[in-house]
Amino acid sequence: MARGADFLGADVAILAGAMSWVSERSLVSAISNAGGFGVIACGAMTPALLDAEIAATRALATKPFGVNLITMHPDLGALIEVCAKHGVGHVVLAGGLPPGGAIEKIKASGAKVICFAPALALAKKLIRSGVDALVIEGMEAGGHIGPVSTSVLAQEMLPTIAATLPVFVAGGIGRGEAIAGYLEMGAAGVQLGTRFVCAHESIAHANFKKAFIRASARDAVASVQIDPRLPVIPVRALKNASTDLFTAKQREVAQALDEGTLAMAEAQLQIEHYWAGALRRAVIDGDVENGSLMAGQSVGMVTREEPVGEIVATLLAEASAALERRAA
């Protein structure tokens, strides 16, 4: 874990998953101050909003933190410039292959680039592109997911790429024993999101937190794509009325495509906007029926609200005890 911690400039190599509306100044600074590495979820923020959020986080954080940018954001270039202006040391690019010049632009500012690699071929391509670290995230994760489990990705990818650059494993991690296992396999650290949602420092609505605490792993289900013309990236969330509403939204958009009243690009944008709005309704407004409860399958291990410091300490104690048992 020292390799990952050194790379991040943190005490421990626990990278926080960037969760829209949840990973903001309060939680991000708390995770970094507790020894992990907090990451601001830029999501659909404008450059001006991100500028304010970084400044506000820096006022609270005594240790380094990063920023997660979505590669398909129309203002990606301007957002990269905002990160550079603030001297952000680590930028995480999510949502697909970075557009041409994005990696070079970030590195030119002196920042490290972290990208997601859901397949070995993509990991090798990103390494050739000059990324500094990778996150391999399995389908157990919350939010947008790929088709392969964390354990399979780790077995396939770590032996090949872990010696080349730091690799963080993500998806379904809720206890320290799992962290220990992935470190033994060659990971430099891990990324956790769901585990931090119910932290005291998380601004998520009380209803949102209650839904997490009550949920079991089987409640976190992946969305279904109903029209092959709309290549919807599956989203894992707790099943509620919103799950059915998304299916209805896809049908509505598909019908508009049939009628020729909607272009394909606009259709896909509408699908993404649906998730952004639904997530805000749940996280901020507390509408846990009609909003999106994005959660990973590790949600069953979230059993109470507690301080970030306790969460990090518990994970480290569990990981340490597991490694000591194996060494005995």
mmCIF file of C-alpha atoms in Angstrom:
data_model
loop_
_atom_site.group_PDB
_atom_site.id
_atom_site.type_symbol
_atom_site.label_atom_id
_atom_site.label_comp_id
_atom_site.label_asym_id
_atom_site.label_seq_id
_atom_site.Cartn_x
_atom_site.Cartn_y
_atom_site.Cartn_z
ATOM 1 C CA MET A 1 0.000 0.000 0.000
ATOM 2 C CA ALA A 2 3.000 2.324 0.465
ATOM 3 C CA ARG A 3 3.345 2.581 -3.309
ATOM 4 C CA GLY A 4 -0.228 3.762 -3.722
ATOM 5 C CA ALA A 5 -0.047 6.093 -0.739
ATOM 6 C CA ASP A 6 3.135 7.699 -2.071
ATOM 7 C CA PHE A 7 1.536 8.157 -5.482
ATOM 8 C CA LEU A 8 -1.506 9.871 -3.978
ATOM 9 C CA GLY A 9 0.395 11.830 -1.347
ATOM 10 C CA ALA A 10 -1.910 10.300 1.274
ATOM 11 C CA ASP A 11 -1.321 8.336 4.468
ATOM 12 C CA VAL A 12 -3.094 5.259 3.072
ATOM 13 C CA ALA A 13 -3.973 4.187 -0.461
ATOM 14 C CA ILE A 14 -7.737 4.358 -0.065
ATOM 15 C CA LEU A 15 -8.977 6.356 -3.032
ATOM 16 C CA ALA A 16 -12.519 7.670 -2.633
ATOM 17 C CA GLY A 17 -14.920 6.923 -5.454
ATOM 18 C CA ALA A 18 -16.320 10.141 -6.925
ATOM 19 C CA MET A 19 -20.096 10.085 -6.414
ATOM 20 C CA SER A 20 -22.140 12.897 -7.978
ATOM 21 C CA TRP A 21 -23.823 15.168 -5.380
ATOM 22 C CA VAL A 22 -22.175 13.165 -2.560
ATOM 23 C CA SER A 23 -18.446 13.698 -3.188
ATOM 24 C CA GLU A 24 -18.340 17.420 -2.470
ATOM 25 C CA ARG A 25 -16.253 19.637 -0.171
ATOM 26 C CA SER A 26 -17.454 18.183 3.133
ATOM 27 C CA LEU A 27 -16.925 14.480 2.444
ATOM 28 C CA VAL A 28 -13.879 14.953 0.193
ATOM 29 C CA SER A 29 -11.965 17.009 2.759
ATOM 30 C CA ALA A 30 -12.968 14.635 5.579
ATOM 31 C CA ILE A 31 -11.641 11.581 3.697
ATOM 32 C CA SER A 32 -8.342 13.294 2.895
ATOM 33 C CA ASN A 33 -7.958 14.627 6.432
ATOM 34 C CA ALA A 34 -8.579 11.088 7.769
ATOM 35 C CA GLY A 35 -5.625 9.772 5.752
ATOM 36 C CA GLY A 36 -7.388 8.581 2.600
ATOM 37 C CA PHE A 37 -7.657 10.430 -0.703
ATOM 38 C CA GLY A 38 -10.868 12.350 -1.344
ATOM 39 C CA VAL A 39 -12.000 13.090 -4.904
ATOM 40 C CA ILE A 40 -14.448 15.802 -5.969
ATOM 41 C CA ALA A 41 -17.118 14.515 -8.367
ATOM 42 C CA CYS A 42 -17.335 17.209 -11.027
ATOM 43 C CA GLY A 43 -20.125 15.422 -12.897
ATOM 44 C CA ALA A 44 -22.134 17.995 -14.834
ATOM 45 C CA MET A 45 -20.672 21.040 -13.011
ATOM 46 C CA THR A 46 -19.814 24.121 -15.034
ATOM 47 C CA PRO A 47 -16.215 25.368 -14.875
ATOM 48 C CA ALA A 48 -17.366 28.167 -12.532
ATOM 49 C CA LEU A 49 -19.002 25.704 -10.138
ATOM 50 C CA LEU A 50 -15.952 23.434 -10.120
ATOM 51 C CA ASP A 51 -13.743 26.465 -9.487
ATOM 52 C CA ALA A 52 -15.790 27.326 -6.391
ATOM 53 C CA GLU A 53 -15.922 23.712 -5.190
ATOM 54 C CA ILE A 54 -12.153 23.218 -5.387
ATOM 55 C CA ALA A 55 -11.562 26.489 -3.508
ATOM 56 C CA ALA A 56 -14.086 25.509 -0.817
ATOM 57 C CA THR A 57 -12.584 22.027 -0.453
ATOM 58 C CA ARG A 58 -9.076 23.425 -0.163
ATOM 59 C CA ALA A 59 -10.252 25.664 2.687
ATOM 60 C CA LEU A 60 -11.323 22.546 4.616
ATOM 61 C CA ALA A 61 -8.692 19.994 3.577
ATOM 62 C CA THR A 62 -5.316 19.810 5.298
ATOM 63 C CA LYS A 63 -4.117 17.083 2.914
ATOM 64 C CA PRO A 64 -4.209 16.514 -0.883
ATOM 65 C CA PHE A 65 -7.374 15.625 -2.794
ATOM 66 C CA GLY A 66 -8.230 15.056 -6.455
ATOM 67 C CA VAL A 67 -10.931 15.882 -9.000
ATOM 68 C CA ASN A 68 -12.937 13.453 -11.142
ATOM 69 C CA LEU A 69 -13.864 14.717 -14.624
ATOM 70 C CA ILE A 70 -16.254 13.039 -17.076
ATOM 71 C CA THR A 71 -14.586 12.609 -20.486
ATOM 72 C CA MET A 72 -17.827 13.376 -22.382
ATOM 73 C CA HIS A 73 -18.335 16.736 -20.625
ATOM 74 C CA PRO A 74 -18.680 19.419 -23.329
ATOM 75 C CA ASP A 75 -16.425 21.789 -21.342
ATOM 76 C CA LEU A 76 -13.728 19.229 -20.500
ATOM 77 C CA GLY A 77 -10.927 21.534 -21.687
ATOM 78 C CA ALA A 78 -12.111 24.398 -19.495
ATOM 79 C CA LEU A 79 -12.521 22.059 -16.500
ATOM 80 C CA ILE A 80 -8.933 20.847 -16.942
ATOM 81 C CA GLU A 81 -7.828 24.498 -16.927
ATOM 82 C CA VAL A 82 -9.718 25.089 -13.663
ATOM 83 C CA CYS A 83 -7.897 22.129 -12.074
ATOM 84 C CA ALA A 84 -4.568 23.488 -13.331
ATOM 85 C CA LYS A 85 -5.348 26.963 -11.970
ATOM 86 C CA HIS A 86 -5.805 25.485 -8.491
ATOM 87 C CA GLY A 87 -2.790 23.211 -8.748
ATOM 88 C CA VAL A 88 -4.860 20.040 -8.355
ATOM 89 C CA GLY A 89 -2.323 17.220 -8.131
ATOM 90 C CA HIS A 90 -4.457 14.309 -9.376
ATOM 91 C CA VAL A 91 -7.186 14.278 -12.023
ATOM 92 C CA VAL A 92 -9.343 11.188 -12.488
ATOM 93 C CA LEU A 93 -10.884 10.781 -15.958
ATOM 94 C CA ALA A 94 -14.051 8.668 -16.079
ATOM 95 C CA GLY A 95 -16.702 7.784 -18.658
ATOM 96 C CA GLY A 96 -14.682 6.313 -21.515
ATOM 97 C CA LEU A 97 -11.465 6.916 -23.408
ATOM 98 C CA PRO A 98 -10.147 10.469 -22.912
ATOM 99 C CA PRO A 99 -10.417 12.671 -26.030
ATOM 100 C CA GLY A 100 -7.220 13.535 -27.881
ATOM 101 C CA GLY A 101 -4.939 15.902 -26.005
ATOM 102 C CA ALA A 102 -6.736 15.630 -22.643
ATOM 103 C CA ILE A 103 -4.092 13.479 -20.939
ATOM 104 C CA GLU A 104 -1.269 15.653 -22.273
ATOM 105 C CA LYS A 105 -3.033 18.837 -21.157
ATOM 106 C CA ILE A 106 -3.478 17.542 -17.604
ATOM 107 C CA LYS A 107 0.104 16.304 -17.350
ATOM 108 C CA ALA A 108 1.401 19.631 -18.680
ATOM 109 C CA SER A 109 -0.069 21.280 -15.565
ATOM 110 C CA GLY A 110 1.999 18.956 -13.391
ATOM 111 C CA ALA A 111 -0.947 16.798 -12.327
ATOM 112 C CA LYS A 112 -1.080 12.997 -12.328
ATOM 113 C CA VAL A 113 -3.710 11.330 -14.534
ATOM 114 C CA ILE A 114 -5.773 8.402 -13.281
ATOM 115 C CA CYS A 115 -8.088 6.549 -15.695
ATOM 116 C CA PHE A 116 -10.561 3.664 -15.486
ATOM 117 C CA ALA A 117 -9.737 0.470 -17.373
ATOM 118 C CA PRO A 118 -12.557 -2.116 -17.530
ATOM 119 C CA ALA A 119 -10.536 -4.449 -19.788
ATOM 120 C CA LEU A 120 -6.885 -5.432 -20.207
ATOM 121 C CA ALA A 121 -6.675 -4.210 -23.822
ATOM 122 C CA LEU A 122 -7.967 -0.805 -22.755
ATOM 123 C CA ALA A 123 -5.519 -0.710 -19.853
ATOM 124 C CA LYS A 124 -2.594 -1.294 -22.217
ATOM 125 C CA LYS A 125 -3.875 1.424 -24.555
ATOM 126 C CA LEU A 126 -4.149 3.915 -21.682
ATOM 127 C CA ILE A 127 -0.661 3.036 -20.448
ATOM 128 C CA ARG A 128 0.696 3.778 -23.924
ATOM 129 C CA SER A 129 -1.206 7.083 -23.806
ATOM 130 C CA GLY A 130 0.783 8.125 -20.747
ATOM 131 C CA VAL A 131 -1.614 7.728 -17.806
ATOM 132 C CA ASP A 132 0.046 7.623 -14.395
ATOM 133 C CA ALA A 133 -2.300 5.157 -12.660
ATOM 134 C CA LEU A 134 -5.345 3.022 -13.367
ATOM 135 C CA VAL A 135 -8.528 2.045 -11.555
ATOM 136 C CA ILE A 136 -9.938 -1.372 -12.450
ATOM 137 C CA GLU A 137 -13.574 -1.391 -11.371
ATOM 138 C CA GLY A 138 -15.855 -4.408 -11.419
ATOM 139 C CA MET A 139 -19.595 -4.661 -11.981
ATOM 140 C CA GLU A 140 -20.295 -4.824 -8.218
ATOM 141 C CA ALA A 141 -19.710 -1.069 -8.037
ATOM 142 C CA GLY A 142 -22.449 1.550 -7.817
ATOM 143 C CA GLY A 143 -23.342 3.953 -10.629
ATOM 144 C CA HIS A 144 -22.199 3.271 -14.204
ATOM 145 C CA ILE A 145 -20.707 -0.208 -14.428
ATOM 146 C CA GLY A 146 -19.065 -2.643 -16.835
ATOM 147 C CA PRO A 147 -19.912 -6.318 -17.409
ATOM 148 C CA VAL A 148 -17.095 -8.099 -15.499
ATOM 149 C CA SER A 149 -16.699 -8.729 -11.759
ATOM 150 C CA THR A 150 -13.938 -7.151 -9.681
ATOM 151 C CA SER A 151 -12.335 -10.470 -8.741
ATOM 152 C CA VAL A 152 -12.043 -11.580 -12.377
ATOM 153 C CA LEU A 153 -10.649 -8.224 -13.534
ATOM 154 C CA ALA A 154 -8.072 -8.268 -10.728
ATOM 155 C CA GLN A 155 -6.926 -11.786 -11.602
ATOM 156 C CA GLU A 156 -6.675 -11.001 -15.284
ATOM 157 C CA MET A 157 -5.112 -7.556 -15.110
ATOM 158 C CA LEU A 158 -2.945 -7.189 -11.997
ATOM 159 C CA PRO A 159 -0.321 -9.805 -12.975
ATOM 160 C CA THR A 160 0.158 -8.027 -16.313
ATOM 161 C CA ILE A 161 0.078 -4.333 -15.428
ATOM 162 C CA ALA A 162 0.646 -3.886 -11.666
ATOM 163 C CA ALA A 163 4.432 -3.727 -12.072
ATOM 164 C CA THR A 164 4.126 -0.992 -14.715
ATOM 165 C CA LEU A 165 2.133 1.599 -12.764
ATOM 166 C CA PRO A 166 -0.026 1.902 -9.617
ATOM 167 C CA VAL A 167 -3.358 0.076 -9.981
ATOM 168 C CA PHE A 168 -6.318 0.668 -7.671
ATOM 169 C CA VAL A 169 -9.005 -2.022 -7.444
ATOM 170 C CA ALA A 170 -12.655 -0.985 -7.055
ATOM 171 C CA GLY A 171 -16.142 -2.469 -6.954
ATOM 172 C CA GLY A 172 -17.838 -4.297 -4.092
ATOM 173 C CA ILE A 173 -15.150 -3.597 -1.489
ATOM 174 C CA GLY A 174 -16.643 -3.059 1.970
ATOM 175 C CA ARG A 175 -14.173 -4.611 4.412
ATOM 176 C CA GLY A 176 -10.444 -4.570 5.051
ATOM 177 C CA GLU A 177 -10.009 -8.284 4.384
ATOM 178 C CA ALA A 178 -10.832 -7.648 0.721
ATOM 179 C CA ILE A 179 -8.353 -4.758 0.648
ATOM 180 C CA ALA A 180 -5.636 -7.083 1.995
ATOM 181 C CA GLY A 181 -6.419 -9.659 -0.681
ATOM 182 C CA TYR A 182 -6.099 -7.203 -3.558
ATOM 183 C CA LEU A 183 -2.872 -5.744 -2.115
ATOM 184 C CA GLU A 184 -1.412 -9.252 -1.996
ATOM 185 C CA MET A 185 -2.363 -9.670 -5.655
ATOM 186 C CA GLY A 186 -0.316 -6.592 -6.582
ATOM 187 C CA ALA A 187 -2.728 -3.665 -6.303
ATOM 188 C CA ALA A 188 -1.227 -0.406 -5.021
ATOM 189 C CA GLY A 189 -4.501 0.455 -3.281
ATOM 190 C CA VAL A 190 -8.273 0.370 -3.541
ATOM 191 C CA GLN A 191 -11.159 2.677 -4.367
ATOM 192 C CA LEU A 192 -14.314 2.744 -2.253
ATOM 193 C CA GLY A 193 -17.475 4.800 -2.743
ATOM 194 C CA THR A 194 -20.556 3.161 -1.227
ATOM 195 C CA ARG A 195 -18.799 2.649 2.132
ATOM 196 C CA PHE A 196 -18.519 6.440 2.611
ATOM 197 C CA VAL A 197 -22.095 7.454 1.702
ATOM 198 C CA CYS A 198 -23.348 7.127 5.274
ATOM 199 C CA ALA A 199 -20.435 8.954 6.887
ATOM 200 C CA HIS A 200 -21.393 11.727 9.305
ATOM 201 C CA GLU A 201 -19.583 14.145 6.987
ATOM 202 C CA SER A 202 -21.606 13.096 3.937
ATOM 203 C CA ILE A 203 -24.259 15.664 2.970
ATOM 204 C CA ALA A 204 -26.528 12.936 1.555
ATOM 205 C CA HIS A 205 -30.117 13.333 2.788
ATOM 206 C CA ALA A 206 -31.121 11.344 5.880
ATOM 207 C CA ASN A 207 -33.614 9.374 3.754
ATOM 208 C CA PHE A 208 -30.827 8.437 1.330
ATOM 209 C CA LYS A 209 -28.646 7.193 4.186
ATOM 210 C CA LYS A 210 -31.528 5.228 5.747
ATOM 211 C CA ALA A 211 -32.113 3.473 2.412
ATOM 212 C CA PHE A 212 -28.441 2.419 2.338
ATOM 213 C CA ILE A 213 -28.462 1.178 5.936
ATOM 214 C CA ARG A 214 -31.607 -0.905 5.341
ATOM 215 C CA ALA A 215 -30.457 -2.375 2.024
ATOM 216 C CA SER A 216 -28.844 -5.737 1.350
ATOM 217 C CA ALA A 217 -26.456 -6.587 -1.485
ATOM 218 C CA ARG A 218 -29.256 -8.055 -3.617
ATOM 219 C CA ASP A 219 -31.152 -4.739 -3.513
ATOM 220 C CA ALA A 220 -28.442 -3.047 -5.604
ATOM 221 C CA VAL A 221 -29.470 -4.015 -9.137
ATOM 222 C CA ALA A 222 -28.215 -3.037 -12.598
ATOM 223 C CA SER A 223 -30.471 -1.144 -15.013
ATOM 224 C CA VAL A 224 -31.661 -2.888 -18.176
ATOM 225 C CA GLN A 225 -31.247 -1.624 -21.742
ATOM 226 C CA ILE A 226 -34.435 -2.060 -23.751
ATOM 227 C CA ASP A 227 -33.453 -0.699 -27.186
ATOM 228 C CA PRO A 228 -30.190 -1.665 -28.942
ATOM 229 C CA ARG A 229 -30.119 1.761 -30.636
ATOM 230 C CA LEU A 230 -29.682 3.367 -27.235
ATOM 231 C CA PRO A 231 -26.434 1.877 -25.912
ATOM 232 C CA VAL A 232 -27.162 2.644 -22.264
ATOM 233 C CA ILE A 233 -24.262 1.968 -19.904
ATOM 234 C CA PRO A 234 -25.820 -0.064 -17.059
ATOM 235 C CA VAL A 235 -26.235 1.756 -13.752
ATOM 236 C CA ARG A 236 -26.292 -0.081 -10.408
ATOM 237 C CA ALA A 237 -28.709 1.378 -7.871
ATOM 238 C CA LEU A 238 -31.129 0.276 -5.169
ATOM 239 C CA LYS A 239 -34.376 -0.912 -6.727
ATOM 240 C CA ASN A 240 -37.255 1.555 -6.328
ATOM 241 C CA ALA A 241 -39.916 3.303 -8.417
ATOM 242 C CA SER A 242 -37.143 5.147 -10.274
ATOM 243 C CA THR A 243 -35.901 1.835 -11.681
ATOM 244 C CA ASP A 244 -39.215 1.414 -13.509
ATOM 245 C CA LEU A 245 -39.289 5.095 -14.458
ATOM 246 C CA PHE A 246 -35.961 4.681 -16.254
ATOM 247 C CA THR A 247 -37.378 1.822 -18.300
ATOM 248 C CA ALA A 248 -40.317 4.081 -19.219
ATOM 249 C CA LYS A 249 -37.894 6.904 -20.105
ATOM 250 C CA GLN A 250 -36.020 4.612 -22.492
ATOM 251 C CA ARG A 251 -39.301 3.658 -24.190
ATOM 252 C CA GLU A 252 -40.234 7.340 -24.516
ATOM 253 C CA VAL A 253 -36.887 8.215 -26.108
ATOM 254 C CA ALA A 254 -36.991 5.167 -28.397
ATOM 255 C CA GLN A 255 -40.450 6.188 -29.618
ATOM 256 C CA ALA A 256 -39.186 9.704 -30.373
ATOM 257 C CA LEU A 257 -36.373 8.121 -32.413
ATOM 258 C CA ASP A 258 -38.936 6.044 -34.319
ATOM 259 C CA GLU A 259 -40.993 9.152 -35.057
ATOM 260 C CA GLY A 260 -37.937 11.095 -36.175
ATOM 261 C CA THR A 261 -38.528 13.870 -33.628
ATOM 262 C CA LEU A 262 -35.225 13.209 -31.857
ATOM 263 C CA ALA A 263 -31.654 12.820 -33.121
ATOM 264 C CA MET A 264 -29.505 10.006 -31.729
ATOM 265 C CA ALA A 265 -27.036 12.339 -29.972
ATOM 266 C CA GLU A 266 -29.888 14.181 -28.240
ATOM 267 C CA ALA A 267 -31.504 10.859 -27.322
ATOM 268 C CA GLN A 268 -28.364 9.668 -25.540
ATOM 269 C CA LEU A 269 -28.001 13.040 -23.822
ATOM 270 C CA GLN A 270 -31.550 12.767 -22.498
ATOM 271 C CA ILE A 271 -30.721 9.383 -20.979
ATOM 272 C CA GLU A 272 -27.665 10.841 -19.182
ATOM 273 C CA HIS A 273 -29.643 13.863 -17.987
ATOM 274 C CA TYR A 274 -32.258 11.520 -16.571
ATOM 275 C CA TRP A 275 -29.689 9.948 -14.254
ATOM 276 C CA ALA A 276 -28.201 13.278 -13.186
ATOM 277 C CA GLY A 277 -31.619 14.658 -12.225
ATOM 278 C CA ALA A 278 -32.799 11.442 -10.579
ATOM 279 C CA LEU A 279 -29.641 11.235 -8.473
ATOM 280 C CA ARG A 280 -30.030 14.791 -7.220
ATOM 281 C CA ARG A 281 -33.653 14.122 -6.227
ATOM 282 C CA ALA A 282 -32.516 11.254 -4.018
ATOM 283 C CA VAL A 283 -29.239 12.566 -2.578
ATOM 284 C CA ILE A 284 -30.196 16.206 -1.998
ATOM 285 C CA ASP A 285 -34.011 16.238 -1.813
ATOM 286 C CA GLY A 286 -34.412 12.875 -0.092
ATOM 287 C CA ASP A 287 -36.920 11.494 -2.621
ATOM 288 C CA VAL A 288 -35.833 7.865 -2.314
ATOM 289 C CA GLU A 289 -38.783 6.535 -4.330
ATOM 290 C CA ASN A 290 -38.542 8.645 -7.479
ATOM 291 C CA GLY A 291 -34.839 9.488 -7.257
ATOM 292 C CA SER A 292 -31.854 7.293 -8.123
ATOM 293 C CA LEU A 293 -30.205 5.430 -5.236
ATOM 294 C CA MET A 294 -26.884 4.610 -6.907
ATOM 295 C CA ALA A 295 -25.163 2.013 -4.724
ATOM 296 C CA GLY A 296 -22.650 -0.781 -5.054
ATOM 297 C CA GLN A 297 -23.318 -4.327 -3.853
ATOM 298 C CA SER A 298 -21.181 -3.608 -0.783
ATOM 299 C CA VAL A 299 -24.177 -1.588 0.492
ATOM 300 C CA GLY A 300 -25.121 -4.559 2.677
ATOM 301 C CA MET A 301 -21.971 -3.855 4.713
ATOM 302 C CA VAL A 302 -23.078 -0.286 5.442
ATOM 303 C CA THR A 303 -24.947 -0.762 8.712
ATOM 304 C CA ARG A 304 -24.803 2.610 10.465
ATOM 305 C CA GLU A 305 -23.837 6.254 10.185
ATOM 306 C CA GLU A 306 -20.318 6.909 11.491
ATOM 307 C CA PRO A 307 -17.433 9.387 11.113
ATOM 308 C CA VAL A 308 -15.097 9.049 8.125
ATOM 309 C CA GLY A 309 -12.161 8.614 10.514
ATOM 310 C CA GLU A 310 -13.792 5.539 12.042
ATOM 311 C CA ILE A 311 -14.526 4.031 8.626
ATOM 312 C CA VAL A 312 -10.902 4.412 7.511
ATOM 313 C CA ALA A 313 -9.548 3.122 10.846
ATOM 314 C CA THR A 314 -11.848 0.072 10.737
ATOM 315 C CA LEU A 315 -10.840 -0.803 7.170
ATOM 316 C CA LEU A 316 -7.147 -0.534 8.034
ATOM 317 C CA ALA A 317 -7.524 -2.612 11.208
ATOM 318 C CA GLU A 318 -9.363 -5.343 9.295
ATOM 319 C CA ALA A 319 -6.759 -5.344 6.500
ATOM 320 C CA SER A 320 -3.863 -5.415 8.947
ATOM 321 C CA ALA A 321 -5.359 -8.279 10.971
ATOM 322 C CA ALA A 322 -5.978 -10.268 7.775
ATOM 323 C CA LEU A 323 -2.371 -9.846 6.633
ATOM 324 C CA GLU A 324 -1.050 -10.788 10.078
ATOM 325 C CA ARG A 325 -3.133 -13.970 10.090
ATOM 326 C CA ARG A 326 -1.779 -14.957 6.687
ATOM 327 C CA ALA A 327 1.799 -14.262 7.759
ATOM 328 C CA ALA A 328 1.506 -16.300 10.971
#
